[in-house]
Amino acid sequence: MVRKVRRLLTVVAGAAVLACTLALTGTTAAQAAPKPKLAPAGVDITGDQLDQPLQLRADTKPAEVTMIVDQVKWLGTTGQLRGPAAKDLGPKYTVVVLAAGSPQHTYDLFPLAKGGPRVYRPAKQPDLSHPRAGWFLGRLNMSETLRAVGVPLAPRFDTLSGGIGGGERVLPEEALDPAEGLDTALGELQRLLLLNIGVVLVITVGLAGIALLVRRRTR
């Protein structure tokens, strides 16, 4: 009877040791298994003259991704209900912002819209959120930013300073001609000098007339 009990205890102990060993082995294997790598954040751009989407990812082109996200990250909760007329919008570029490889937000950018760049945010978003649809004034450097990341747009060097809001060109065409600006400045300086000389002559004549009048009365 005692031998049977010893054998039973030996079997139970062996089974317990085996179970613990298997549990520890499974835990170690789970810890050693590499975690799945998440897809990088990024943006996809589609639109005028782009035969295929322009795909920018944070692991390979972080600066470009940041530049595009900067064009839309500042948008408020409420935009204008109506935007410019369709004929005044110019080329359209749709930007989809991705997180971990999944689309999160989408925006329509109009860098050459009449009166300044515009951004349209649809109410239906890829992350199933439903913000209020609206139109927003875009950053003045929108066209140059899109061109810098690979969108086929003509350069506009007067918009490199950035900023928010729509408007006409920051610098007029005449301001880009230094010779014309110099001639204008010299002409203004010449007119100013002549005006000052004329004022001095008038004052001098006036003082001479007053002195002569005082001398006659004192005789």
PDB file of C-alpha atoms in Angstrom:
ATOM      1  CA  MET A   1       0.000   0.000   0.000  1.00  0.00           C
ATOM      2  CA  VAL A   2       2.804   2.380   0.899  1.00  0.00           C
ATOM      3  CA  ARG A   3       4.580   1.634  -2.396  1.00  0.00           C
ATOM      4  CA  LYS A   4       1.414   2.456  -4.353  1.00  0.00           C
ATOM      5  CA  VAL A   5       1.091   5.748  -2.536  1.00  0.00           C
ATOM      6  CA  ARG A   6       4.748   6.577  -3.260  1.00  0.00           C
ATOM      7  CA  ARG A   7       4.311   5.742  -6.940  1.00  0.00           C
ATOM      8  CA  LEU A   8       1.171   7.900  -7.114  1.00  0.00           C
ATOM      9  CA  LEU A   9       2.969  10.832  -5.482  1.00  0.00           C
ATOM     10  CA  THR A  10       5.900  10.396  -7.871  1.00  0.00           C
ATOM     11  CA  VAL A  11       3.578  10.481 -10.871  1.00  0.00           C
ATOM     12  CA  VAL A  12       1.733  13.552  -9.553  1.00  0.00           C
ATOM     13  CA  ALA A  13       4.994  15.354  -8.837  1.00  0.00           C
ATOM     14  CA  GLY A  14       6.334  14.540 -12.293  1.00  0.00           C
ATOM     15  CA  ALA A  15       3.167  15.825 -13.925  1.00  0.00           C
ATOM     16  CA  ALA A  16       3.364  19.045 -11.899  1.00  0.00           C
ATOM     17  CA  VAL A  17       6.999  19.578 -12.889  1.00  0.00           C
ATOM     18  CA  LEU A  18       6.155  18.939 -16.548  1.00  0.00           C
ATOM     19  CA  ALA A  19       3.257  21.391 -16.423  1.00  0.00           C
ATOM     20  CA  CYS A  20       5.437  24.075 -14.850  1.00  0.00           C
ATOM     21  CA  THR A  21       8.149  23.481 -17.429  1.00  0.00           C
ATOM     22  CA  LEU A  22       5.695  23.800 -20.311  1.00  0.00           C
ATOM     23  CA  ALA A  23       4.205  26.967 -18.811  1.00  0.00           C
ATOM     24  CA  LEU A  24       7.608  28.567 -18.379  1.00  0.00           C
ATOM     25  CA  THR A  25       8.650  27.556 -21.878  1.00  0.00           C
ATOM     26  CA  GLY A  26       5.486  29.076 -23.342  1.00  0.00           C
ATOM     27  CA  THR A  27       6.001  32.303 -21.416  1.00  0.00           C
ATOM     28  CA  THR A  28       9.618  32.589 -22.516  1.00  0.00           C
ATOM     29  CA  ALA A  29       8.687  31.934 -26.130  1.00  0.00           C
ATOM     30  CA  ALA A  30       5.956  34.562 -25.980  1.00  0.00           C
ATOM     31  CA  GLN A  31       8.386  37.075 -24.530  1.00  0.00           C
ATOM     32  CA  ALA A  32      11.019  36.226 -27.103  1.00  0.00           C
ATOM     33  CA  ALA A  33       8.628  36.521 -30.048  1.00  0.00           C
ATOM     34  CA  PRO A  34       9.093  39.899 -31.798  1.00  0.00           C
ATOM     35  CA  LYS A  35       6.204  42.304 -31.584  1.00  0.00           C
ATOM     36  CA  PRO A  36       4.520  43.053 -34.908  1.00  0.00           C
ATOM     37  CA  LYS A  37       5.929  46.255 -36.412  1.00  0.00           C
ATOM     38  CA  LEU A  38       3.317  48.936 -36.951  1.00  0.00           C
ATOM     39  CA  ALA A  39       3.161  50.662 -40.294  1.00  0.00           C
ATOM     40  CA  PRO A  40       4.604  54.196 -40.197  1.00  0.00           C
ATOM     41  CA  ALA A  41       2.467  57.303 -40.226  1.00  0.00           C
ATOM     42  CA  GLY A  42       2.295  59.257 -43.441  1.00  0.00           C
ATOM     43  CA  VAL A  43       0.204  60.981 -46.077  1.00  0.00           C
ATOM     44  CA  ASP A  44      -1.118  60.055 -49.512  1.00  0.00           C
ATOM     45  CA  ILE A  45      -1.651  62.802 -52.083  1.00  0.00           C
ATOM     46  CA  THR A  46      -3.746  62.461 -55.230  1.00  0.00           C
ATOM     47  CA  GLY A  47      -4.876  65.085 -57.692  1.00  0.00           C
ATOM     48  CA  ASP A  48      -4.164  67.067 -60.820  1.00  0.00           C
ATOM     49  CA  GLN A  49      -1.310  65.703 -63.004  1.00  0.00           C
ATOM     50  CA  LEU A  50      -0.544  62.900 -60.530  1.00  0.00           C
ATOM     51  CA  ASP A  51      -0.824  59.589 -62.395  1.00  0.00           C
ATOM     52  CA  GLN A  52      -0.550  57.644 -59.137  1.00  0.00           C
ATOM     53  CA  PRO A  53      -0.808  58.598 -55.461  1.00  0.00           C
ATOM     54  CA  LEU A  54       2.176  60.358 -53.978  1.00  0.00           C
ATOM     55  CA  GLN A  55       2.916  58.280 -50.885  1.00  0.00           C
ATOM     56  CA  LEU A  56       5.013  59.898 -48.177  1.00  0.00           C
ATOM     57  CA  ARG A  57       5.947  57.982 -45.024  1.00  0.00           C
ATOM     58  CA  ALA A  58       7.432  59.219 -41.766  1.00  0.00           C
ATOM     59  CA  ASP A  59      10.169  56.568 -41.680  1.00  0.00           C
ATOM     60  CA  THR A  60      11.633  57.591 -45.040  1.00  0.00           C
ATOM     61  CA  LYS A  61      10.498  61.198 -45.567  1.00  0.00           C
ATOM     62  CA  PRO A  62       9.660  62.659 -42.150  1.00  0.00           C
ATOM     63  CA  ALA A  63      10.256  66.280 -43.189  1.00  0.00           C
ATOM     64  CA  GLU A  64       7.884  66.016 -46.147  1.00  0.00           C
ATOM     65  CA  VAL A  65       5.166  64.393 -44.025  1.00  0.00           C
ATOM     66  CA  THR A  66       5.488  67.145 -41.421  1.00  0.00           C
ATOM     67  CA  MET A  67       5.258  69.844 -44.106  1.00  0.00           C
ATOM     68  CA  ILE A  68       1.992  68.457 -45.463  1.00  0.00           C
ATOM     69  CA  VAL A  69       0.417  67.809 -42.060  1.00  0.00           C
ATOM     70  CA  ASP A  70       1.305  71.386 -41.104  1.00  0.00           C
ATOM     71  CA  GLN A  71      -0.981  72.598 -43.884  1.00  0.00           C
ATOM     72  CA  VAL A  72      -4.069  71.118 -42.189  1.00  0.00           C
ATOM     73  CA  LYS A  73      -3.327  70.486 -38.500  1.00  0.00           C
ATOM     74  CA  TRP A  74      -4.302  74.018 -37.424  1.00  0.00           C
ATOM     75  CA  LEU A  75      -7.855  73.912 -38.831  1.00  0.00           C
ATOM     76  CA  GLY A  76     -10.539  74.880 -36.353  1.00  0.00           C
ATOM     77  CA  THR A  77     -13.790  73.104 -35.622  1.00  0.00           C
ATOM     78  CA  THR A  78     -15.910  75.432 -37.721  1.00  0.00           C
ATOM     79  CA  GLY A  79     -15.219  76.593 -41.244  1.00  0.00           C
ATOM     80  CA  GLN A  80     -17.146  78.549 -43.822  1.00  0.00           C
ATOM     81  CA  LEU A  81     -20.152  76.758 -45.241  1.00  0.00           C
ATOM     82  CA  ARG A  82     -19.521  77.974 -48.770  1.00  0.00           C
ATOM     83  CA  GLY A  83     -16.265  78.254 -50.637  1.00  0.00           C
ATOM     84  CA  PRO A  84     -15.218  79.954 -53.874  1.00  0.00           C
ATOM     85  CA  ALA A  85     -16.966  79.145 -57.139  1.00  0.00           C
ATOM     86  CA  ALA A  86     -15.756  75.968 -58.825  1.00  0.00           C
ATOM     87  CA  LYS A  87     -14.217  77.950 -61.697  1.00  0.00           C
ATOM     88  CA  ASP A  88     -12.071  79.881 -59.208  1.00  0.00           C
ATOM     89  CA  LEU A  89     -10.685  76.900 -57.290  1.00  0.00           C
ATOM     90  CA  GLY A  90      -7.965  75.722 -59.667  1.00  0.00           C
ATOM     91  CA  PRO A  91      -6.325  72.293 -59.353  1.00  0.00           C
ATOM     92  CA  LYS A  92      -7.444  70.055 -56.496  1.00  0.00           C
ATOM     93  CA  TYR A  93      -5.237  67.785 -54.381  1.00  0.00           C
ATOM     94  CA  THR A  94      -6.682  65.333 -51.868  1.00  0.00           C
ATOM     95  CA  VAL A  95      -4.523  64.638 -48.833  1.00  0.00           C
ATOM     96  CA  VAL A  96      -5.177  61.538 -46.705  1.00  0.00           C
ATOM     97  CA  VAL A  97      -3.392  61.423 -43.341  1.00  0.00           C
ATOM     98  CA  LEU A  98      -2.499  57.924 -42.137  1.00  0.00           C
ATOM     99  CA  ALA A  99      -1.647  56.609 -38.669  1.00  0.00           C
ATOM    100  CA  ALA A 100      -0.195  53.100 -38.298  1.00  0.00           C
ATOM    101  CA  GLY A 101      -0.975  52.549 -41.961  1.00  0.00           C
ATOM    102  CA  SER A 102      -4.690  53.311 -41.589  1.00  0.00           C
ATOM    103  CA  PRO A 103      -6.387  56.390 -43.095  1.00  0.00           C
ATOM    104  CA  GLN A 104      -7.517  58.808 -40.411  1.00  0.00           C
ATOM    105  CA  HIS A 105      -8.340  62.169 -41.996  1.00  0.00           C
ATOM    106  CA  THR A 106      -8.828  63.556 -45.479  1.00  0.00           C
ATOM    107  CA  TYR A 107      -8.707  67.088 -46.852  1.00  0.00           C
ATOM    108  CA  ASP A 108      -9.030  68.752 -50.255  1.00  0.00           C
ATOM    109  CA  LEU A 109      -6.370  71.374 -50.953  1.00  0.00           C
ATOM    110  CA  PHE A 110      -6.687  74.106 -53.599  1.00  0.00           C
ATOM    111  CA  PRO A 111      -3.293  75.870 -53.669  1.00  0.00           C
ATOM    112  CA  LEU A 112      -4.064  78.108 -56.665  1.00  0.00           C
ATOM    113  CA  ALA A 113      -7.573  79.202 -55.726  1.00  0.00           C
ATOM    114  CA  LYS A 114      -8.489  82.759 -56.638  1.00  0.00           C
ATOM    115  CA  GLY A 115      -8.038  84.997 -53.603  1.00  0.00           C
ATOM    116  CA  GLY A 116      -5.621  82.637 -51.882  1.00  0.00           C
ATOM    117  CA  PRO A 117      -5.222  78.920 -51.089  1.00  0.00           C
ATOM    118  CA  ARG A 118      -8.225  77.059 -49.700  1.00  0.00           C
ATOM    119  CA  VAL A 119      -8.756  73.856 -47.693  1.00  0.00           C
ATOM    120  CA  TYR A 120     -12.007  71.882 -47.679  1.00  0.00           C
ATOM    121  CA  ARG A 121     -12.634  69.357 -44.898  1.00  0.00           C
ATOM    122  CA  PRO A 122     -15.387  66.838 -45.713  1.00  0.00           C
ATOM    123  CA  ALA A 123     -17.769  65.786 -42.965  1.00  0.00           C
ATOM    124  CA  LYS A 124     -17.188  62.105 -43.746  1.00  0.00           C
ATOM    125  CA  GLN A 125     -13.765  61.073 -42.514  1.00  0.00           C
ATOM    126  CA  PRO A 126     -11.927  57.717 -42.813  1.00  0.00           C
ATOM    127  CA  ASP A 127     -11.764  57.310 -39.014  1.00  0.00           C
ATOM    128  CA  LEU A 128     -15.594  57.480 -38.959  1.00  0.00           C
ATOM    129  CA  SER A 129     -15.562  60.813 -37.161  1.00  0.00           C
ATOM    130  CA  HIS A 130     -18.012  63.389 -38.411  1.00  0.00           C
ATOM    131  CA  PRO A 131     -16.641  66.906 -38.030  1.00  0.00           C
ATOM    132  CA  ARG A 132     -18.571  69.777 -39.478  1.00  0.00           C
ATOM    133  CA  ALA A 133     -17.766  70.172 -43.159  1.00  0.00           C
ATOM    134  CA  GLY A 134     -16.262  73.518 -43.977  1.00  0.00           C
ATOM    135  CA  TRP A 135     -13.955  75.699 -46.043  1.00  0.00           C
ATOM    136  CA  PHE A 136     -10.839  77.272 -44.573  1.00  0.00           C
ATOM    137  CA  LEU A 137      -8.260  79.789 -45.741  1.00  0.00           C
ATOM    138  CA  GLY A 138      -5.041  77.905 -46.446  1.00  0.00           C
ATOM    139  CA  ARG A 139      -1.461  78.789 -45.714  1.00  0.00           C
ATOM    140  CA  LEU A 140       0.081  81.091 -48.299  1.00  0.00           C
ATOM    141  CA  ASN A 141       2.950  78.656 -48.884  1.00  0.00           C
ATOM    142  CA  MET A 142       0.629  75.779 -49.788  1.00  0.00           C
ATOM    143  CA  SER A 143       1.559  75.605 -53.466  1.00  0.00           C
ATOM    144  CA  GLU A 144       5.294  75.767 -52.763  1.00  0.00           C
ATOM    145  CA  THR A 145       4.989  73.124 -50.044  1.00  0.00           C
ATOM    146  CA  LEU A 146       3.151  70.753 -52.358  1.00  0.00           C
ATOM    147  CA  ARG A 147       5.706  71.379 -55.075  1.00  0.00           C
ATOM    148  CA  ALA A 148       8.566  70.698 -52.646  1.00  0.00           C
ATOM    149  CA  VAL A 149       7.229  67.224 -51.802  1.00  0.00           C
ATOM    150  CA  GLY A 150       6.729  66.217 -55.422  1.00  0.00           C
ATOM    151  CA  VAL A 151       3.459  67.677 -56.703  1.00  0.00           C
ATOM    152  CA  PRO A 152       3.911  69.076 -60.248  1.00  0.00           C
ATOM    153  CA  LEU A 153       3.228  72.772 -59.597  1.00  0.00           C
ATOM    154  CA  ALA A 154       5.037  75.810 -60.964  1.00  0.00           C
ATOM    155  CA  PRO A 155       7.263  77.555 -58.378  1.00  0.00           C
ATOM    156  CA  ARG A 156       5.946  80.671 -56.637  1.00  0.00           C
ATOM    157  CA  PHE A 157       8.841  82.220 -54.748  1.00  0.00           C
ATOM    158  CA  ASP A 158       6.721  84.993 -53.242  1.00  0.00           C
ATOM    159  CA  THR A 159       4.913  82.504 -51.000  1.00  0.00           C
ATOM    160  CA  LEU A 160       7.872  80.923 -49.227  1.00  0.00           C
ATOM    161  CA  SER A 161       7.263  82.887 -46.031  1.00  0.00           C
ATOM    162  CA  GLY A 162       4.151  80.840 -45.206  1.00  0.00           C
ATOM    163  CA  GLY A 163       1.477  82.213 -42.917  1.00  0.00           C
ATOM    164  CA  ILE A 164      -2.256  81.686 -42.803  1.00  0.00           C
ATOM    165  CA  GLY A 165      -4.907  83.375 -44.825  1.00  0.00           C
ATOM    166  CA  GLY A 166      -5.877  84.012 -48.385  1.00  0.00           C
ATOM    167  CA  GLY A 167      -4.906  87.049 -50.349  1.00  0.00           C
ATOM    168  CA  GLU A 168      -3.154  88.259 -53.424  1.00  0.00           C
ATOM    169  CA  ARG A 169       0.576  87.999 -54.016  1.00  0.00           C
ATOM    170  CA  VAL A 170       2.715  88.926 -51.032  1.00  0.00           C
ATOM    171  CA  LEU A 171       5.124  90.932 -53.208  1.00  0.00           C
ATOM    172  CA  PRO A 172       4.066  92.815 -56.329  1.00  0.00           C
ATOM    173  CA  GLU A 173       5.923  92.099 -59.541  1.00  0.00           C
ATOM    174  CA  GLU A 174       7.483  95.600 -59.496  1.00  0.00           C
ATOM    175  CA  ALA A 175       9.181  94.856 -56.189  1.00  0.00           C
ATOM    176  CA  LEU A 176      11.228  92.129 -57.843  1.00  0.00           C
ATOM    177  CA  ASP A 177      12.995  94.667 -60.160  1.00  0.00           C
ATOM    178  CA  PRO A 178      15.855  96.299 -58.153  1.00  0.00           C
ATOM    179  CA  ALA A 179      16.819  98.758 -60.941  1.00  0.00           C
ATOM    180  CA  GLU A 180      13.324 100.153 -61.147  1.00  0.00           C
ATOM    181  CA  GLY A 181      13.158 100.418 -57.377  1.00  0.00           C
ATOM    182  CA  LEU A 182      16.451 102.331 -57.279  1.00  0.00           C
ATOM    183  CA  ASP A 183      15.298 104.809 -59.949  1.00  0.00           C
ATOM    184  CA  THR A 184      12.087 105.399 -58.043  1.00  0.00           C
ATOM    185  CA  ALA A 185      13.959 105.991 -54.784  1.00  0.00           C
ATOM    186  CA  LEU A 186      16.367 108.473 -56.416  1.00  0.00           C
ATOM    187  CA  GLY A 187      13.469 110.361 -57.999  1.00  0.00           C
ATOM    188  CA  GLU A 188      11.699 110.631 -54.665  1.00  0.00           C
ATOM    189  CA  LEU A 189      14.923 111.828 -53.010  1.00  0.00           C
ATOM    190  CA  GLN A 190      15.429 114.498 -55.673  1.00  0.00           C
ATOM    191  CA  ARG A 191      11.874 115.811 -55.244  1.00  0.00           C
ATOM    192  CA  LEU A 192      12.353 115.896 -51.486  1.00  0.00           C
ATOM    193  CA  LEU A 193      15.585 117.918 -51.795  1.00  0.00           C
ATOM    194  CA  LEU A 194      13.984 120.444 -54.157  1.00  0.00           C
ATOM    195  CA  LEU A 195      11.065 120.816 -51.791  1.00  0.00           C
ATOM    196  CA  ASN A 196      13.398 121.463 -48.856  1.00  0.00           C
ATOM    197  CA  ILE A 197      15.394 124.053 -50.840  1.00  0.00           C
ATOM    198  CA  GLY A 198      12.177 125.821 -51.781  1.00  0.00           C
ATOM    199  CA  VAL A 199      11.064 125.934 -48.154  1.00  0.00           C
ATOM    200  CA  VAL A 200      14.434 127.353 -47.055  1.00  0.00           C
ATOM    201  CA  LEU A 201      14.290 130.083 -49.735  1.00  0.00           C
ATOM    202  CA  VAL A 202      10.784 131.121 -48.695  1.00  0.00           C
ATOM    203  CA  ILE A 203      11.812 131.332 -45.061  1.00  0.00           C
ATOM    204  CA  THR A 204      14.954 133.323 -45.942  1.00  0.00           C
ATOM    205  CA  VAL A 205      13.038 135.825 -48.077  1.00  0.00           C
ATOM    206  CA  GLY A 206      10.424 136.181 -45.380  1.00  0.00           C
ATOM    207  CA  LEU A 207      13.009 136.881 -42.675  1.00  0.00           C
ATOM    208  CA  ALA A 208      14.782 139.432 -44.909  1.00  0.00           C
ATOM    209  CA  GLY A 209      11.496 141.235 -45.562  1.00  0.00           C
ATOM    210  CA  ILE A 210      10.691 141.355 -41.835  1.00  0.00           C
ATOM    211  CA  ALA A 211      14.176 142.702 -41.007  1.00  0.00           C
ATOM    212  CA  LEU A 212      13.865 145.415 -43.669  1.00  0.00           C
ATOM    213  CA  LEU A 213      10.426 146.444 -42.388  1.00  0.00           C
ATOM    214  CA  VAL A 214      11.684 146.646 -38.794  1.00  0.00           C
ATOM    215  CA  ARG A 215      14.684 148.776 -39.845  1.00  0.00           C
ATOM    216  CA  ARG A 216      12.474 151.296 -41.683  1.00  0.00           C
ATOM    217  CA  ARG A 217      10.182 151.712 -38.702  1.00  0.00           C
ATOM    218  CA  THR A 218      13.046 152.268 -36.281  1.00  0.00           C
ATOM    219  CA  ARG A 219      14.533 155.156 -38.336  1.00  0.00           C
TER     220      ARG A 219
END
